[in-house]
Amino acid sequence: QNALFKQGLGCLGTLYSHQHTRVLRLTSFPDGHKAEDQAEGTNVAKYFDRGWCYTEQSWAGLTKAGHLSLDLGKMRAGVEYDCLSLIRDCTQEGGRRPPLLPSAFAAELESKSFTNGKDDKPLVKGLYEAAFKEQFGKATEL
C-alpha cells in the first residue's frame, strides 16, 4: 500500500499540470466555517500559505491555459453558475502567473506550512522539479 501511495505521489505533477485537465481550487472556506472546528493536527493555515496547495497551484500554472485552473473561492453566494459563468468568475484575473523555475519555487516554498514539513518539503521540491522538466520538455508553446 505504501509503495502504491509513493507511486501515486510521483504522478501528481502530471495530473495537475496536464494541458487538458481542469483544476478546481477551493481557496476559501464557506461562510460560517471555523478553523478551530478542525481535527487536531489539521493544517489550518490559509490556502495560499499551505505547502501542498501552493504546489498544486504551481503545477497547474506550468503550461495549462488559465481557464482550466479555477478558483472556486471566487464564487458568489446566490449566483447560479453554468460552465461559462463559472469560468468567467473563477479564472485568475490577468490569466495565470508565469511558471516558476524549480529554484524559485523552492525558495517560495520555504515560507509555506505543511502538516509534515520535515518530510514533505524536500519531497514536494523534487516533485515540482520533475513536473517542470516533464512539461517544458514537451511544450511547443506557452
Short mmCIF file of C-alpha atoms in Angstrom, two decimals:
data_model
loop_
_atom_site.label_atom_id
_atom_site.label_comp_id
_atom_site.label_asym_id
_atom_site.label_seq_id
_atom_site.Cartn_x
_atom_site.Cartn_y
_atom_site.Cartn_z
CA GLN A 1 0.00 0.00 0.00
CA ASN A 2 2.82 2.42 0.86
CA ALA A 3 4.59 1.64 -2.43
CA LEU A 4 1.41 2.43 -4.38
CA PHE A 5 0.98 5.68 -2.43
CA LYS A 6 4.52 6.76 -3.31
CA GLN A 7 3.95 5.81 -6.95
CA GLY A 8 0.78 7.91 -6.97
CA LEU A 9 2.61 10.89 -5.47
CA GLY A 10 5.02 10.78 -8.38
CA CYS A 11 2.10 11.25 -10.81
CA LEU A 12 0.51 14.27 -9.11
CA GLY A 13 2.56 16.80 -11.05
CA THR A 14 1.41 15.25 -14.32
CA LEU A 15 -2.22 15.29 -13.23
CA TYR A 16 -2.22 18.94 -12.09
CA SER A 17 -0.06 20.27 -14.93
CA HIS A 18 -1.50 18.32 -17.86
CA GLN A 19 -2.77 20.72 -20.52
CA HIS A 20 -6.18 19.05 -20.76
CA THR A 21 -7.11 18.55 -17.10
CA ARG A 22 -9.20 21.06 -15.18
CA VAL A 23 -8.01 22.05 -11.70
CA LEU A 24 -10.60 23.25 -9.18
CA ARG A 25 -9.12 25.09 -6.19
CA LEU A 26 -11.14 25.86 -3.08
CA THR A 27 -9.16 28.85 -1.79
CA SER A 28 -11.57 29.92 0.93
CA PHE A 29 -13.99 28.17 3.24
CA PRO A 30 -17.72 28.77 3.10
CA ASP A 31 -19.18 31.45 5.37
CA GLY A 32 -19.53 30.20 8.91
CA HIS A 33 -16.67 27.68 8.72
CA LYS A 34 -14.41 27.81 11.78
CA ALA A 35 -10.79 26.67 11.68
CA GLU A 36 -10.97 25.73 15.36
CA ASP A 37 -13.56 23.06 14.48
CA GLN A 38 -10.96 21.07 12.53
CA ALA A 39 -9.48 17.85 13.89
CA GLU A 40 -6.32 18.17 15.96
CA GLY A 41 -3.19 18.21 13.79
CA THR A 42 -5.01 19.65 10.76
CA ASN A 43 -3.12 22.33 8.84
CA VAL A 44 -5.46 25.32 9.30
CA ALA A 45 -3.22 27.85 7.54
CA LYS A 46 -4.85 29.92 4.81
CA TYR A 47 -4.90 28.32 1.37
CA PHE A 48 -2.12 30.48 -0.08
CA ASP A 49 0.13 29.75 2.93
CA ARG A 50 -0.18 25.95 2.69
CA GLY A 51 2.60 23.98 1.05
CA TRP A 52 0.58 21.37 -0.82
CA CYS A 53 -1.97 23.93 -2.02
CA TYR A 54 0.83 26.17 -3.26
CA THR A 55 2.41 23.22 -5.05
CA GLU A 56 -0.84 22.16 -6.73
CA GLN A 57 -1.46 25.73 -7.88
CA SER A 58 2.11 25.98 -9.17
CA TRP A 59 1.80 22.72 -11.09
CA ALA A 60 -1.45 23.94 -12.62
CA GLY A 61 0.30 27.13 -13.72
CA LEU A 62 3.17 25.48 -15.56
CA THR A 63 1.68 25.18 -19.05
CA LYS A 64 -2.08 24.91 -18.52
CA ALA A 65 -4.37 27.55 -20.03
CA GLY A 66 -5.64 29.90 -17.31
CA HIS A 67 -9.31 28.99 -17.86
CA LEU A 68 -8.55 25.38 -16.87
CA SER A 69 -7.46 26.31 -13.34
CA LEU A 70 -10.45 27.69 -11.46
CA ASP A 71 -10.55 29.32 -8.03
CA LEU A 72 -13.90 28.23 -6.58
CA GLY A 73 -13.30 30.59 -3.66
CA LYS A 74 -14.34 33.38 -6.05
CA MET A 75 -17.84 32.02 -6.47
CA ARG A 76 -20.54 34.43 -5.30
CA ALA A 77 -23.33 33.40 -2.96
CA GLY A 78 -26.75 33.27 -4.58
CA VAL A 79 -25.42 33.01 -8.14
CA GLU A 80 -26.42 30.07 -10.30
CA TYR A 81 -23.50 29.08 -12.47
CA ASP A 82 -23.23 27.43 -15.82
CA CYS A 83 -19.86 26.39 -17.23
CA LEU A 84 -19.11 29.71 -18.93
CA SER A 85 -20.08 31.91 -15.98
CA LEU A 86 -18.08 29.68 -13.62
CA ILE A 87 -15.01 30.06 -15.82
CA ARG A 88 -15.54 33.83 -16.05
CA ASP A 89 -15.89 34.35 -12.28
CA CYS A 90 -13.30 31.82 -11.15
CA THR A 91 -10.41 32.43 -13.54
CA GLN A 92 -7.48 34.37 -12.12
CA GLU A 93 -7.56 37.98 -13.28
CA GLY A 94 -4.88 38.57 -15.90
CA GLY A 95 -4.51 34.83 -16.51
CA ARG A 96 -2.07 32.59 -14.74
CA ARG A 97 1.17 33.82 -13.27
CA PRO A 98 4.36 32.94 -15.15
CA PRO A 99 5.71 29.47 -14.42
CA LEU A 100 8.37 29.35 -11.72
CA LEU A 101 11.78 27.83 -12.24
CA PRO A 102 12.33 25.00 -9.75
CA SER A 103 14.81 27.14 -7.79
CA ALA A 104 12.29 30.00 -7.45
CA PHE A 105 9.57 27.53 -6.47
CA ALA A 106 11.83 26.02 -3.78
CA ALA A 107 12.61 29.48 -2.38
CA GLU A 108 8.91 30.42 -2.15
CA LEU A 109 8.08 27.02 -0.66
CA GLU A 110 10.21 27.80 2.39
CA SER A 111 7.56 30.23 3.67
CA LYS A 112 4.71 27.69 3.31
CA SER A 113 3.36 25.43 6.04
CA PHE A 114 2.97 21.65 5.93
CA THR A 115 1.46 19.31 8.47
CA ASN A 116 4.57 17.18 7.96
CA GLY A 117 7.05 19.78 6.70
CA LYS A 118 10.20 17.88 7.55
CA ASP A 119 9.33 15.14 5.06
CA ASP A 120 7.02 16.96 2.67
CA LYS A 121 9.14 20.00 1.73
CA PRO A 122 12.01 18.05 0.14
CA LEU A 123 9.54 15.65 -1.48
CA VAL A 124 7.47 18.48 -2.97
CA LYS A 125 10.57 20.27 -4.29
CA GLY A 126 11.57 17.13 -6.17
CA LEU A 127 8.06 16.51 -7.47
CA TYR A 128 7.76 20.08 -8.75
CA GLU A 129 11.12 19.91 -10.50
CA ALA A 130 10.14 16.61 -12.18
CA ALA A 131 6.83 18.07 -13.39
CA PHE A 132 8.60 21.23 -14.61
CA LYS A 133 11.05 19.16 -16.67
CA GLU A 134 8.26 16.93 -17.98
CA GLN A 135 6.01 19.81 -19.09
CA PHE A 136 8.71 22.05 -20.54
CA GLY A 137 10.44 19.11 -22.17
CA LYS A 138 7.41 18.67 -24.42
CA ALA A 139 5.90 22.20 -24.58
CA THR A 140 5.66 23.68 -28.05
CA GLU A 141 4.00 26.94 -26.96
CA LEU A 142 3.11 28.71 -23.71
#
